[in-house]
């Protein structure tokens, strides 16, 4: 006895593939556009909601396809208003997305993978190991949910427009190791017929995979690129980010120069300050020297303690001195104080802990 084929996730189909599936079942070609609108403009995750389709078409779709969704399941809210949501995937994996308020602005921090294989020494996600890449649909679901959540909290009289001010790919996983799905999801998020968010409001953050930086440069996607650098000499970076062992800074610099030449964009450098590890005057000089290769903006980030990593964050006087040393070298530096620390929702802390259930 042969088992029936598992139903395919409908959001992995292109419009052309949808057309083919529908017309081969004697459905009208324009139905594909209608289905596409339900999927990517209305964020629909059930065939029953597709109310402008005949019942027979919905029945056909239900028999042939399914939805692999990222369903919100658990939630925690920080004292500072940051909300962390755990999303359950169809294979029971759990990922996290975070909504970060700042006044009446909201930033959504999105995951691109379940777990991560890169094992950076300071990162809670790295400790989980890797389960799998997310689909574009699962990435899109996080954005839709957090956008709706922001809509319920925003005071509309102050800032009309989209509930989300920004989207950052800084959640679980390395976005450039799931490049195609991330690109596809961003295409949907920015499409005028979907969420219509400007690519200028999206930042993709990566530890810097040279081959993928070159590919992104070729695609010139319009979003911002942020490099998680954290150390600007190979010995120290090898200890923090094992990927650097096989892809040293010289290779990374060449890829970033290429990106800048192709796209003309300034690169955001993210640098977490770890006490006694990468916060000395020599480290500041190394960082300044790295930054001379292309126009940059530096975001210094406070470290959020993660159990069992053994790292601690630099103290305030050290941070201030580090900033002064960079500014003396004419570099633009911002200090990012972390939000959501108390619920492990801050940078490097996402590890899909089970906490509070959402009532649907
Ligand atoms: S910092 Fe990013 S790339 Fe490194 S282990 Fe964590 S999620 Fe993966």
mmCIF file with all atom_site columns, N, CA and C in Angstrom, residues 25 39 108 141 180-181 186 190 291 328 331:
data_model
loop_
_atom_site.group_PDB
_atom_site.id
_atom_site.type_symbol
_atom_site.label_atom_id
_atom_site.label_alt_id
_atom_site.label_comp_id
_atom_site.label_asym_id
_atom_site.label_entity_id
_atom_site.label_seq_id
_atom_site.pdbx_PDB_ins_code
_atom_site.Cartn_x
_atom_site.Cartn_y
_atom_site.Cartn_z
_atom_site.occupancy
_atom_site.B_iso_or_equiv
_atom_site.pdbx_formal_charge
_atom_site.auth_seq_id
_atom_site.auth_comp_id
_atom_site.auth_asym_id
_atom_site.auth_atom_id
_atom_site.pdbx_PDB_model_num
ATOM 1  N N  . UNK A 1 25  ? -7.278 21.752 -12.587 1.00 0.00 ? 25  UNK A N  1
ATOM 2  C CA . UNK A 1 25  ? -8.508 21.264 -11.948 1.00 0.00 ? 25  UNK A CA 1
ATOM 3  C C  . UNK A 1 25  ? -9.732 21.990 -12.513 1.00 0.00 ? 25  UNK A C  1
ATOM 4  N N  . UNK A 1 39  ? -3.449 35.087 0.621   1.00 0.00 ? 39  UNK A N  1
ATOM 5  C CA . UNK A 1 39  ? -2.250 34.613 1.316   1.00 0.00 ? 39  UNK A CA 1
ATOM 6  C C  . UNK A 1 39  ? -1.352 35.750 1.767   1.00 0.00 ? 39  UNK A C  1
ATOM 7  N N  . UNK A 1 108 ? 9.774  45.296 15.151  1.00 0.00 ? 108 UNK A N  1
ATOM 8  C CA . UNK A 1 108 ? 9.578  43.845 15.253  1.00 0.00 ? 108 UNK A CA 1
ATOM 9  C C  . UNK A 1 108 ? 10.908 43.160 14.988  1.00 0.00 ? 108 UNK A C  1
ATOM 10 N N  . UNK A 1 141 ? 4.389  35.241 8.880   1.00 0.00 ? 141 UNK A N  1
ATOM 11 C CA . UNK A 1 141 ? 3.431  35.131 9.999   1.00 0.00 ? 141 UNK A CA 1
ATOM 12 C C  . UNK A 1 141 ? 3.893  35.921 11.219  1.00 0.00 ? 141 UNK A C  1
ATOM 13 N N  . UNK A 1 180 ? 17.151 32.701 0.634   1.00 0.00 ? 180 UNK A N  1
ATOM 14 C CA . UNK A 1 180 ? 16.029 32.747 -0.312  1.00 0.00 ? 180 UNK A CA 1
ATOM 15 C C  . UNK A 1 180 ? 14.698 33.014 0.397   1.00 0.00 ? 180 UNK A C  1
ATOM 16 N N  . UNK A 1 181 ? 14.475 32.323 1.510   1.00 0.00 ? 181 UNK A N  1
ATOM 17 C CA . UNK A 1 181 ? 13.200 32.518 2.225   1.00 0.00 ? 181 UNK A CA 1
ATOM 18 C C  . UNK A 1 181 ? 13.115 33.926 2.820   1.00 0.00 ? 181 UNK A C  1
ATOM 19 N N  . UNK A 1 186 ? 10.732 39.241 2.651   1.00 0.00 ? 186 UNK A N  1
ATOM 20 C CA . UNK A 1 186 ? 10.895 40.707 2.575   1.00 0.00 ? 186 UNK A CA 1
ATOM 21 C C  . UNK A 1 186 ? 10.177 41.236 1.329   1.00 0.00 ? 186 UNK A C  1
ATOM 22 N N  . UNK A 1 190 ? 7.329  44.100 1.731   1.00 0.00 ? 190 UNK A N  1
ATOM 23 C CA . UNK A 1 190 ? 7.509  45.421 1.121   1.00 0.00 ? 190 UNK A CA 1
ATOM 24 C C  . UNK A 1 190 ? 6.615  45.637 -0.098  1.00 0.00 ? 190 UNK A C  1
ATOM 25 N N  . UNK A 1 291 ? 36.889 49.875 10.389  1.00 0.00 ? 291 UNK A N  1
ATOM 26 C CA . UNK A 1 291 ? 35.853 50.775 9.868   1.00 0.00 ? 291 UNK A CA 1
ATOM 27 C C  . UNK A 1 291 ? 36.386 51.760 8.830   1.00 0.00 ? 291 UNK A C  1
ATOM 28 N N  . UNK A 1 328 ? 36.970 60.072 18.847  1.00 0.00 ? 328 UNK A N  1
ATOM 29 C CA . UNK A 1 328 ? 38.204 60.821 18.543  1.00 0.00 ? 328 UNK A CA 1
ATOM 30 C C  . UNK A 1 328 ? 38.728 60.472 17.161  1.00 0.00 ? 328 UNK A C  1
ATOM 31 N N  . UNK A 1 331 ? 34.456 58.594 14.202  1.00 0.00 ? 331 UNK A N  1
ATOM 32 C CA . UNK A 1 331 ? 33.462 57.566 13.860  1.00 0.00 ? 331 UNK A CA 1
ATOM 33 C C  . UNK A 1 331 ? 32.114 57.916 14.500  1.00 0.00 ? 331 UNK A C  1
#
